[in-house]
Amino acid sequence: MRYKLRTTLLFLLSISAISFAQTPQKPSTSEIFHKLEKLNFLGSALYIAAHPDDENTRLISYLSNEMNARTAYLSVTRGDGGQNLIGPELTEQLGVIRTQELLAARRKDGGQQFFTRANDFGYSKHPDETLEIWNKEQVLGDVVRMIRKFKPDVIVNRFNHRTPGSTHGHHTSSAILSVEAFDLVGDATKYPKTAEQCGTWQPQRLFFNTSWWFYGSQENFEKADKSNLVEVETGSYYPELGLSNGEIAALSRSMHKSQGFGSSGSRGTETEYLELIKGTLPGKGASLFEGIDTTWTRIEGGDVIGPILYAIQSNFNFKDPSYHLANLMSAYQLLQKVPDGYWKEVKLKELEDIIADCAGLFLEATASEASVTPSGEVSVKIEAINRSSADIQLGGVSSPIIQFPTTFVPTPLKNNTPYTLQSVEYTFQAKEYSTPYWLKEEGTLGMYKVSDESLIGLPEQTNHFPVYFNLSIEGVPIKLERSIVYKFNDPVKGEVYQPFELLPVATSSIAEKVIIFSTAESKDIPVIVRAGKNNVSGSVRLDHPKGWTVIPEEQTFNLENKGATQTFMFKVVPPKDQSEGYIKPLIHVGDQFIDKELVTLDYEHIPLQQLLLPSQSKVVRIPIQKKGENIGYINGAGDAIPESLKQIGFQVTELNVAELKLDALKSFDAIVMGIRAYNTQDELQFKQPILDEYVKQGGTLIVQYNTSRGLVTDHLAPYKLSLSRERVTNEFAEVDLLAPKHAVLNTPNKITKDDFNGWVQERGLYFPDEWDPAFEPILGMSDPGEAETKGSLLVAEYGKGHYVYTGLSFFRELPAGVSGAYRLFANLLSLGN
């Protein structure tokens, strides 16, 4: 097997450095012992599925904490195409949030996290469509790469590769890719570049994590032939952790907060079923690793290392783990001498962590500022403390990006005596900006672009700013690495850690990401310039599409303090006719041109995220006619439609469901229900009669999509209306105008098929499939090869007013500036006016 040590070592160092905002680990002796159990198991398992939240946290926790296997979850996407229940972020920014939520989940269940470059472009009905949009060759190559890097003995798929079209196309595709990769990873002629970099590998078993759900019912599952299934009891209790496996799994699952997946822990017996897809079936009651050497004898020289470490595990001193340091250092020396290979690098890092833990060794490098610009002024403080009686010497501190005094004298770290060291001033040399690596380059609808192949698969880029501590422990040299972090004291939270960042000297932004010009009148567009350091001077101008005019051409700024902002007004004049494009602020400082916006994602459950994204806003000139002015909006699961409606001249008032009264509603020309309002607003079950009466007396009520499961009331409309899971995922699907003379398609804007050009991600979702004859279907559409659906837009007269139910994805189209969607929505709001 060919092996490229340097590439593999960089990979291992990267994945091992992931931590919650670089907060230092301070494990208890029970946790140290659990690390030791994992150190002494040389086997690995990889779970594969499509999205954040697809993983089975019970099984991942079982593999990691009961089997002690090196366990990881490979999520093919980052969940960019989903919805966000905790904030306004969607697409790429939501993908960043869900990436961090998966990392938080793995910190709970003990696994690691990987990804491919595939972009979650939204719901897909069939893997053929999915794999075409993703670029199957590239994504399969990423799966092959990750298997060759992680070298799992056992692979487990969440989904069934044999049932295309029966579930989300992404789901089935993840299993198809896994099955194909299983047969490719051992062949050096397949994806030869990764074979050269990582070596080939052959997992021993591939399973499908099945359950009664995949059989249609519990009864069907009970009757099914289970001769090819392995039963795994995952209801373990871990005394050293004080938690059951089900409780750990729930803690992990609950980190998917943007999806509202808070879970309660379970205790007692729980069985998982694994269907063998490839490889040999373990015997009844046998381990998933049956026949695989998971002891230290797996590696050359391990026969002398194992007895030392097994003896420590058998006689672990929970009161004073430093008692084992001499033996741990002996094992460390022996491990360094074995031939280079995967398990050597993995276990060296694990052993280094345990050695530091047993010594109570605290090593930290903290920056004086939260961020710095290239070659900027920042100092780094080193803190080192030995909280044991062991003989520990600090021989030196070094870093490739900042200097420390060259006159350093080797220093004994005496028991519980802090040692500090300050970096040399004005020596910071890092140049690569801090931002999610997969967002640095423009990708495609289905794929992120990552030029640096060493990063492919990693959840995030780590170790931008390493500091090395050269130590001697019990006379044995050891080099430990820490990343520079920033910490401060919050009056409420106390000590707070956050990532240390390298950012540009200045950034710019326009708050509104889509600006609609419904008339030919100009708009004053505010551009905000933010200083990345003290005393920044330069100029800002606004690039614009052809046919648009911007006044003035350029403006200058001078910001004295880091973090200070200044707002500049540019008058933007649209063309007379329909047009769209992007306006892009461009900052000029010295010889630098900067076109980035700094976006901060700050949520309690994940580390602070700083993103450098292209600074731009879409401008759209849409000739729109409208009737009515005042719109009431009842929020659902969260969308940006109120802001979008304000842009085309409507007055929008957000309404409190608990305070809905008929007299107050009469002042509104129309009322709009936010997406999934009937899934999230419990009080609507009591307020629906008021809304019905509002319609009956002449109002217009527009209800956007709701999911068919979890409705707070079955009474969504004054007539019979049944929701389904029907959707049209192809945003280019042909649209038939079923009611060409209906007011919705004619007043005040004439709607044609051209208005359905340029839609994003999908046509719509969760269409009704049954309705009262009082409803008139307005549009027909379908995905390729499917029968036409007519439930995407239904309109009914009720009393003097109009009731509208629509599954069209206006919540995606309006924020994206889709002209036809605005014109159609304006017509809906104008009904009856």
Short mmCIF file of C-alpha atoms in Angstrom, two decimals, residues 289-747:
data_model
loop_
_atom_site.label_atom_id
_atom_site.label_comp_id
_atom_site.label_asym_id
_atom_site.label_seq_id
_atom_site.Cartn_x
_atom_site.Cartn_y
_atom_site.Cartn_z
CA PHE A 289 -15.61 -5.89 14.00
CA GLU A 290 -15.55 -9.69 14.15
CA GLY A 291 -12.47 -11.03 12.39
CA ILE A 292 -10.78 -7.61 12.31
CA ASP A 293 -7.70 -7.11 14.48
CA THR A 294 -8.50 -4.09 16.64
CA THR A 295 -5.65 -4.60 19.11
CA TRP A 296 -2.21 -3.03 19.18
CA THR A 297 -0.88 -6.04 17.27
CA ARG A 298 -2.55 -4.49 14.23
CA ILE A 299 0.55 -2.34 13.68
CA GLU A 300 4.19 -3.32 13.49
CA GLY A 301 5.77 -2.87 16.92
CA GLY A 302 2.37 -2.74 18.61
CA ASP A 303 3.04 -6.03 20.41
CA VAL A 304 5.31 -4.18 22.86
CA ILE A 305 3.23 -1.00 23.06
CA GLY A 306 -0.07 -2.72 23.81
CA PRO A 307 0.93 -4.42 27.07
CA ILE A 308 2.05 -1.08 28.53
CA LEU A 309 -1.18 0.71 27.66
CA TYR A 310 -3.48 -2.20 28.51
CA ALA A 311 -1.87 -2.37 31.96
CA ILE A 312 -2.53 1.35 32.50
CA GLN A 313 -6.18 0.85 31.53
CA SER A 314 -6.54 -2.16 33.85
CA ASN A 315 -5.02 -0.34 36.82
CA PHE A 316 -5.97 3.26 36.10
CA ASN A 317 -5.36 5.62 39.00
CA PHE A 318 -8.48 7.81 39.04
CA LYS A 319 -7.19 9.84 41.98
CA ASP A 320 -3.83 10.69 40.41
CA PRO A 321 -3.57 9.91 36.68
CA SER A 322 -0.10 11.48 36.59
CA TYR A 323 1.02 8.25 38.26
CA HIS A 324 1.02 6.72 34.77
CA LEU A 325 3.11 9.38 33.02
CA ALA A 326 6.37 7.44 33.02
CA ASN A 327 4.72 4.42 31.35
CA LEU A 328 2.79 6.65 28.96
CA MET A 329 6.04 8.30 27.87
CA SER A 330 7.64 4.90 27.36
CA ALA A 331 4.75 3.89 25.10
CA TYR A 332 5.08 7.23 23.32
CA GLN A 333 8.75 6.63 22.57
CA LEU A 334 8.01 3.15 21.26
CA LEU A 335 5.16 4.41 19.07
CA GLN A 336 7.40 7.05 17.51
CA LYS A 337 9.75 4.30 16.35
CA VAL A 338 7.20 2.17 14.51
CA PRO A 339 6.98 2.51 10.71
CA ASP A 340 4.97 5.44 9.44
CA GLY A 341 1.34 4.70 8.75
CA TYR A 342 -2.24 5.66 9.42
CA TRP A 343 -2.63 4.15 12.87
CA LYS A 344 0.70 5.50 14.02
CA GLU A 345 -0.35 9.09 13.30
CA VAL A 346 -3.82 8.62 14.76
CA LYS A 347 -2.60 7.03 17.96
CA LEU A 348 0.31 9.44 18.44
CA LYS A 349 -2.14 12.33 18.57
CA GLU A 350 -4.51 10.47 20.90
CA LEU A 351 -1.60 9.51 23.15
CA GLU A 352 -0.29 13.09 23.22
CA ASP A 353 -3.71 14.29 24.41
CA ILE A 354 -3.85 11.68 27.15
CA ILE A 355 -0.33 12.53 28.31
CA ALA A 356 -1.24 16.21 28.61
CA ASP A 357 -4.47 15.31 30.39
CA CYS A 358 -2.77 13.01 32.90
CA ALA A 359 -0.23 15.72 33.68
CA GLY A 360 -2.92 18.32 34.20
CA LEU A 361 -0.94 20.25 31.62
CA PHE A 362 -2.59 23.50 30.51
CA LEU A 363 -1.11 25.11 27.41
CA GLU A 364 -2.67 28.15 25.78
CA ALA A 365 -1.85 30.88 23.27
CA THR A 366 -4.22 33.86 23.44
CA ALA A 367 -4.27 36.88 21.16
CA SER A 368 -4.65 40.44 22.38
CA GLU A 369 -7.33 41.11 19.75
CA ALA A 370 -10.23 39.10 18.35
CA SER A 371 -9.02 39.73 14.81
CA VAL A 372 -6.04 41.14 12.97
CA THR A 373 -5.28 42.28 9.44
CA PRO A 374 -2.39 40.88 7.37
CA SER A 375 0.91 41.92 8.99
CA GLY A 376 -1.21 43.65 11.64
CA GLU A 377 -0.36 44.54 15.20
CA VAL A 378 -1.27 41.79 17.63
CA SER A 379 0.50 40.14 20.53
CA VAL A 380 0.15 36.56 21.72
CA LYS A 381 0.44 35.52 25.35
CA ILE A 382 1.58 32.02 26.22
CA GLU A 383 0.39 30.33 29.40
CA ALA A 384 1.77 26.98 30.53
CA ILE A 385 1.14 25.24 33.82
CA ASN A 386 1.94 21.75 35.08
CA ARG A 387 -0.58 20.60 37.69
CA SER A 388 1.20 17.41 38.64
CA SER A 389 4.39 16.33 40.37
CA ALA A 390 5.86 15.08 37.08
CA ASP A 391 9.21 16.32 35.76
CA ILE A 392 8.17 18.65 32.91
CA GLN A 393 10.45 21.13 31.14
CA LEU A 394 9.42 23.76 28.59
CA GLY A 395 12.25 23.83 26.08
CA GLY A 396 10.83 26.48 23.76
CA VAL A 397 7.83 28.00 22.03
CA SER A 398 7.64 28.55 18.26
CA SER A 399 5.18 29.46 15.55
CA PRO A 400 5.35 29.98 11.78
CA ILE A 401 3.19 33.10 11.99
CA ILE A 402 4.45 35.02 15.02
CA GLN A 403 7.83 35.28 16.77
CA PHE A 404 8.72 34.58 20.37
CA PRO A 405 11.93 35.72 22.11
CA THR A 406 15.01 33.93 20.74
CA THR A 407 16.72 34.27 24.11
CA PHE A 408 14.35 31.74 25.63
CA VAL A 409 15.90 29.67 28.42
CA PRO A 410 14.54 26.15 29.00
CA THR A 411 12.27 26.39 32.01
CA PRO A 412 11.08 23.77 34.49
CA LEU A 413 7.30 23.82 34.85
CA LYS A 414 6.95 23.37 38.58
CA ASN A 415 3.82 21.91 40.09
CA ASN A 416 0.94 24.41 39.88
CA THR A 417 3.22 27.34 39.08
CA PRO A 418 2.05 29.33 36.03
CA TYR A 419 4.55 30.30 33.33
CA THR A 420 3.81 33.08 30.85
CA LEU A 421 5.58 34.42 27.77
CA GLN A 422 4.77 37.29 25.42
CA SER A 423 5.39 37.28 21.66
CA VAL A 424 7.67 39.80 19.98
CA GLU A 425 5.77 42.92 18.85
CA TYR A 426 4.90 43.55 15.18
CA THR A 427 5.88 40.06 13.98
CA PHE A 428 2.51 38.62 12.91
CA GLN A 429 2.90 37.16 9.39
CA ALA A 430 -0.24 35.16 8.48
CA LYS A 431 -1.85 36.18 5.19
CA GLU A 432 -4.82 33.88 4.48
CA TYR A 433 -8.17 35.35 5.48
CA SER A 434 -10.38 33.47 7.94
CA THR A 435 -13.56 32.30 6.24
CA PRO A 436 -15.15 28.92 5.47
CA TYR A 437 -12.88 27.39 2.87
CA TRP A 438 -15.68 26.07 0.65
CA LEU A 439 -17.08 29.60 0.21
CA LYS A 440 -13.87 31.19 -1.04
CA GLU A 441 -14.56 30.45 -4.70
CA GLU A 442 -17.71 30.52 -6.77
CA GLY A 443 -19.17 27.08 -7.31
CA THR A 444 -22.13 25.71 -9.27
CA LEU A 445 -25.73 24.91 -8.39
CA GLY A 446 -24.72 21.48 -7.16
CA MET A 447 -21.05 21.75 -6.18
CA TYR A 448 -18.76 23.91 -4.09
CA LYS A 449 -15.38 24.66 -5.60
CA VAL A 450 -12.32 23.83 -3.48
CA SER A 451 -8.98 24.32 -5.20
CA ASP A 452 -6.91 23.19 -2.21
CA GLU A 453 -7.47 19.43 -2.35
CA SER A 454 -6.03 18.91 1.11
CA LEU A 455 -9.15 20.58 2.52
CA ILE A 456 -11.73 18.46 0.69
CA GLY A 457 -13.79 16.55 3.22
CA LEU A 458 -12.88 18.59 6.27
CA PRO A 459 -15.72 20.29 8.16
CA GLU A 460 -13.70 23.48 8.45
CA GLN A 461 -10.18 24.72 7.98
CA THR A 462 -8.33 24.56 11.27
CA ASN A 463 -4.88 25.39 12.59
CA HIS A 464 -4.54 28.66 10.72
CA PHE A 465 -2.47 29.96 13.62
CA PRO A 466 -0.45 27.17 15.27
CA VAL A 467 1.88 27.53 18.24
CA TYR A 468 4.24 24.69 19.20
CA PHE A 469 5.29 23.88 22.74
CA ASN A 470 8.55 21.92 22.85
CA LEU A 471 8.45 19.97 26.09
CA SER A 472 10.24 17.26 27.98
CA ILE A 473 8.06 15.01 30.17
CA GLU A 474 9.86 12.57 32.44
CA GLY A 475 12.93 13.13 30.29
CA VAL A 476 11.18 12.32 26.99
CA PRO A 477 10.85 15.09 24.37
CA ILE A 478 7.34 15.80 23.11
CA LYS A 479 5.98 18.58 20.89
CA LEU A 480 2.42 19.71 21.51
CA GLU A 481 0.43 22.07 19.32
CA ARG A 482 -2.19 24.67 20.20
CA SER A 483 -4.01 27.20 18.03
CA ILE A 484 -4.04 30.89 18.85
CA VAL A 485 -7.42 31.83 20.32
CA TYR A 486 -9.08 34.95 21.65
CA LYS A 487 -10.78 35.10 25.02
CA PHE A 488 -12.41 37.77 27.09
CA ASN A 489 -14.48 38.14 30.21
CA ASP A 490 -18.18 38.71 29.81
CA PRO A 491 -19.94 40.22 32.87
CA VAL A 492 -22.71 37.62 32.57
CA LYS A 493 -21.07 34.59 30.94
CA GLY A 494 -17.63 34.93 32.49
CA GLU A 495 -14.72 33.58 30.44
CA VAL A 496 -15.66 33.42 26.76
CA TYR A 497 -13.57 31.94 23.95
CA GLN A 498 -13.98 32.69 20.29
CA PRO A 499 -11.91 31.97 17.19
CA PHE A 500 -9.04 34.31 16.40
CA GLU A 501 -9.51 35.68 12.88
CA LEU A 502 -7.47 37.24 10.07
CA LEU A 503 -9.65 39.81 8.28
CA PRO A 504 -9.21 42.54 5.63
CA VAL A 505 -8.31 46.13 6.54
CA ALA A 506 -11.83 47.15 5.51
CA THR A 507 -15.05 45.54 4.34
CA SER A 508 -18.29 46.87 2.90
CA SER A 509 -21.92 45.86 2.84
CA ILE A 510 -25.38 46.75 1.62
CA ALA A 511 -28.03 45.68 4.11
CA GLU A 512 -30.70 44.84 1.53
CA LYS A 513 -29.56 41.91 -0.59
CA VAL A 514 -32.32 42.38 -3.13
CA ILE A 515 -33.53 45.87 -4.02
CA ILE A 516 -36.67 46.11 -6.09
CA PHE A 517 -37.43 49.13 -8.27
CA SER A 518 -41.14 48.92 -9.07
CA THR A 519 -41.02 52.34 -10.77
CA ALA A 520 -38.37 54.33 -12.63
CA GLU A 521 -37.72 56.49 -9.58
CA SER A 522 -34.22 56.45 -8.10
CA LYS A 523 -33.40 55.10 -4.65
CA ASP A 524 -30.74 56.14 -2.17
CA ILE A 525 -28.74 53.01 -1.35
CA PRO A 526 -26.67 53.04 1.88
CA VAL A 527 -23.25 51.39 1.68
CA ILE A 528 -21.59 50.62 5.01
CA VAL A 529 -17.78 50.58 5.24
CA ARG A 530 -16.25 48.86 8.26
CA ALA A 531 -12.66 49.29 9.47
CA GLY A 532 -10.63 46.15 10.15
CA LYS A 533 -7.91 48.10 11.95
CA ASN A 534 -7.22 51.58 13.32
CA ASN A 535 -6.68 54.53 10.97
CA VAL A 536 -7.98 53.23 7.64
CA SER A 537 -8.33 55.63 4.73
CA GLY A 538 -9.50 54.92 1.23
CA SER A 539 -12.37 55.22 -1.20
CA VAL A 540 -15.51 53.29 -2.07
CA ARG A 541 -17.39 53.09 -5.33
CA LEU A 542 -20.37 51.13 -6.55
CA ASP A 543 -20.05 48.92 -9.60
CA HIS A 544 -23.38 48.57 -11.40
CA PRO A 545 -25.02 46.87 -14.39
CA LYS A 546 -25.15 48.47 -17.80
CA GLY A 547 -28.10 50.83 -18.17
CA TRP A 548 -28.14 51.75 -14.47
CA THR A 549 -26.72 55.02 -13.12
CA VAL A 550 -24.95 55.58 -9.79
CA ILE A 551 -24.27 59.02 -8.27
CA PRO A 552 -21.65 59.91 -7.08
CA GLU A 553 -19.05 57.78 -8.81
CA GLU A 554 -16.77 57.51 -5.75
CA GLN A 555 -16.55 58.64 -2.11
CA THR A 556 -13.64 58.75 0.34
CA PHE A 557 -13.49 57.61 3.95
CA ASN A 558 -11.21 57.88 6.97
CA LEU A 559 -11.99 55.60 9.91
CA GLU A 560 -9.92 56.08 13.06
CA ASN A 561 -10.94 53.06 15.12
CA LYS A 562 -11.03 49.35 14.40
CA GLY A 563 -14.61 48.18 14.08
CA ALA A 564 -15.89 51.68 13.32
CA THR A 565 -18.34 52.05 10.44
CA GLN A 566 -19.34 54.84 8.10
CA THR A 567 -22.39 54.89 5.84
CA PHE A 568 -22.27 56.40 2.36
CA MET A 569 -25.36 57.14 0.29
CA PHE A 570 -25.32 56.39 -3.43
CA LYS A 571 -28.24 57.40 -5.63
CA VAL A 572 -29.12 54.47 -7.91
CA VAL A 573 -31.23 55.24 -10.98
CA PRO A 574 -32.82 52.24 -12.74
CA PRO A 575 -33.51 51.96 -16.46
CA LYS A 576 -37.06 52.50 -17.70
CA ASP A 577 -37.53 48.92 -18.82
CA GLN A 578 -37.27 45.62 -16.92
CA SER A 579 -33.68 44.87 -15.97
CA GLU A 580 -31.69 43.13 -13.27
CA GLY A 581 -28.10 42.73 -12.16
CA TYR A 582 -25.82 43.37 -9.20
CA ILE A 583 -24.41 46.45 -7.55
CA LYS A 584 -21.07 45.75 -5.88
CA PRO A 585 -19.24 48.03 -3.43
CA LEU A 586 -15.50 48.12 -4.11
CA ILE A 587 -13.09 49.50 -1.51
CA HIS A 588 -9.70 50.90 -2.48
CA VAL A 589 -7.13 51.13 0.35
CA GLY A 590 -3.53 51.78 -0.69
CA ASP A 591 -2.78 49.21 -3.38
CA GLN A 592 -5.59 46.87 -2.25
CA PHE A 593 -9.02 46.45 -3.82
CA ILE A 594 -11.45 44.73 -1.45
CA ASP A 595 -14.86 43.43 -2.53
CA LYS A 596 -15.81 41.45 0.59
CA GLU A 597 -18.55 41.76 3.17
CA LEU A 598 -18.02 40.57 6.74
CA VAL A 599 -20.98 38.50 7.93
CA THR A 600 -21.14 37.41 11.57
CA LEU A 601 -23.21 34.43 12.73
CA ASP A 602 -23.57 34.53 16.49
CA TYR A 603 -25.58 31.77 18.18
CA GLU A 604 -25.13 30.37 21.67
CA HIS A 605 -24.84 26.72 20.65
CA ILE A 606 -22.05 27.14 18.07
CA PRO A 607 -18.81 29.14 17.90
CA LEU A 608 -18.96 32.67 16.57
CA GLN A 609 -18.62 32.47 12.78
CA GLN A 610 -17.07 35.22 10.63
CA LEU A 611 -17.71 34.88 6.91
CA LEU A 612 -16.12 36.89 4.12
CA LEU A 613 -18.63 36.83 1.28
CA PRO A 614 -18.88 38.76 -1.97
CA SER A 615 -20.23 42.22 -1.17
CA GLN A 616 -23.15 42.71 -3.52
CA SER A 617 -26.87 43.23 -3.80
CA LYS A 618 -29.20 42.27 -6.58
CA VAL A 619 -31.08 45.18 -8.16
CA VAL A 620 -34.22 44.46 -10.11
CA ARG A 621 -36.30 46.85 -12.17
CA ILE A 622 -39.78 45.31 -12.30
CA PRO A 623 -42.68 47.29 -13.69
CA ILE A 624 -45.30 46.32 -11.08
CA GLN A 625 -48.84 47.54 -10.69
CA LYS A 626 -50.61 46.97 -7.39
CA LYS A 627 -53.88 47.63 -5.67
CA GLY A 628 -54.25 48.11 -1.95
CA GLU A 629 -51.65 49.33 0.51
CA ASN A 630 -51.97 47.78 3.96
CA ILE A 631 -50.93 44.17 4.48
CA GLY A 632 -51.13 42.20 7.70
CA TYR A 633 -48.53 39.45 8.14
CA ILE A 634 -48.71 36.50 10.54
CA ASN A 635 -45.29 34.92 10.99
CA GLY A 636 -44.73 31.20 10.67
CA ALA A 637 -41.41 29.37 10.65
CA GLY A 638 -39.57 32.45 9.43
CA ASP A 639 -39.16 34.09 6.04
CA ALA A 640 -38.26 37.44 4.50
CA ILE A 641 -41.49 38.11 2.65
CA PRO A 642 -42.55 41.13 4.79
CA GLU A 643 -39.31 42.90 3.85
CA SER A 644 -39.82 41.97 0.21
CA LEU A 645 -43.35 43.37 0.14
CA LYS A 646 -42.21 46.63 1.68
CA GLN A 647 -39.78 47.04 -1.19
CA ILE A 648 -42.61 47.25 -3.72
CA GLY A 649 -44.54 49.82 -1.73
CA PHE A 650 -46.83 47.87 0.58
CA GLN A 651 -47.25 48.84 4.23
CA VAL A 652 -46.72 45.61 6.16
CA THR A 653 -47.74 45.10 9.78
CA GLU A 654 -46.68 41.95 11.60
CA LEU A 655 -49.59 40.61 13.65
CA ASN A 656 -49.66 38.79 16.97
CA VAL A 657 -51.89 35.72 16.67
CA ALA A 658 -52.97 35.94 20.29
CA GLU A 659 -54.27 39.47 19.75
CA LEU A 660 -56.20 38.90 16.49
CA LYS A 661 -59.56 40.69 16.50
CA LEU A 662 -61.94 41.11 13.59
CA ASP A 663 -62.34 44.87 13.94
CA ALA A 664 -58.56 45.37 13.75
CA LEU A 665 -58.23 43.08 10.72
CA LYS A 666 -60.73 45.07 8.68
CA SER A 667 -58.14 47.81 8.11
CA PHE A 668 -55.97 45.46 6.03
CA ASP A 669 -56.40 44.98 2.30
CA ALA A 670 -54.94 41.48 2.64
CA ILE A 671 -53.52 39.20 5.31
CA VAL A 672 -50.65 36.83 4.55
CA MET A 673 -49.79 33.75 6.57
CA GLY A 674 -46.06 33.03 6.80
CA ILE A 675 -44.70 29.65 5.78
CA ARG A 676 -45.73 26.80 8.10
CA ALA A 677 -47.80 29.13 10.27
CA TYR A 678 -50.29 26.31 10.90
CA ASN A 679 -47.39 24.08 12.00
CA THR A 680 -45.87 26.59 14.43
CA GLN A 681 -48.60 28.94 15.75
CA ASP A 682 -50.64 26.90 18.22
CA GLU A 683 -53.20 29.65 18.79
CA LEU A 684 -54.33 29.57 15.18
CA GLN A 685 -56.59 26.65 16.11
CA PHE A 686 -58.64 29.15 18.10
CA LYS A 687 -58.27 32.18 15.81
CA GLN A 688 -59.16 30.62 12.46
CA PRO A 689 -62.87 31.53 12.75
CA ILE A 690 -61.84 35.20 13.00
CA LEU A 691 -59.76 34.90 9.84
CA ASP A 692 -62.63 33.18 8.04
CA GLU A 693 -64.98 35.97 9.02
CA TYR A 694 -62.45 38.54 7.83
CA VAL A 695 -62.56 36.89 4.40
CA LYS A 696 -66.33 36.58 4.46
CA GLN A 697 -66.68 40.31 5.01
CA GLY A 698 -64.51 41.17 2.02
CA GLY A 699 -60.88 40.55 2.99
CA THR A 700 -58.19 38.57 1.16
CA LEU A 701 -56.34 35.83 3.06
CA ILE A 702 -53.23 34.28 1.51
CA VAL A 703 -52.02 31.08 3.16
CA GLN A 704 -48.54 29.92 2.19
CA TYR A 705 -47.39 26.33 2.40
CA ASN A 706 -47.67 24.16 5.49
CA THR A 707 -46.47 20.61 5.98
CA SER A 708 -49.16 17.97 6.08
CA ARG A 709 -47.85 16.59 9.37
CA GLY A 710 -48.02 18.52 12.62
CA LEU A 711 -50.89 20.89 11.78
CA VAL A 712 -52.33 22.71 14.80
CA THR A 713 -55.77 22.53 13.18
CA ASP A 714 -57.39 20.73 10.27
CA HIS A 715 -59.44 23.85 9.58
CA LEU A 716 -57.09 25.76 7.28
CA ALA A 717 -59.81 27.18 5.06
CA PRO A 718 -63.54 27.89 4.99
CA TYR A 719 -63.89 24.92 2.61
CA LYS A 720 -62.48 21.40 2.49
CA LEU A 721 -58.73 21.46 1.79
CA SER A 722 -56.38 18.49 2.22
CA LEU A 723 -52.61 18.91 2.08
CA SER A 724 -50.25 16.34 0.60
CA ARG A 725 -46.54 15.90 0.08
CA GLU A 726 -46.80 16.73 -3.63
CA ARG A 727 -44.18 19.14 -4.87
CA VAL A 728 -42.43 20.23 -8.04
CA THR A 729 -38.71 20.36 -7.42
CA ASN A 730 -37.57 21.36 -10.89
CA GLU A 731 -37.47 25.15 -10.94
CA PHE A 732 -37.53 24.99 -14.74
CA ALA A 733 -40.70 22.86 -14.90
CA GLU A 734 -43.25 23.93 -17.51
CA VAL A 735 -46.16 25.90 -16.02
CA ASP A 736 -49.66 25.74 -17.52
CA LEU A 737 -52.03 28.66 -16.99
CA LEU A 738 -55.20 26.71 -16.14
CA ALA A 739 -57.39 29.76 -15.60
CA PRO A 740 -56.09 32.33 -18.11
CA LYS A 741 -59.03 34.69 -17.55
CA HIS A 742 -58.86 34.66 -13.74
CA ALA A 743 -58.09 38.00 -12.08
CA VAL A 744 -54.99 36.50 -10.45
CA LEU A 745 -53.37 36.18 -13.88
CA ASN A 746 -54.62 39.50 -15.25
CA THR A 747 -55.07 42.19 -12.62
#
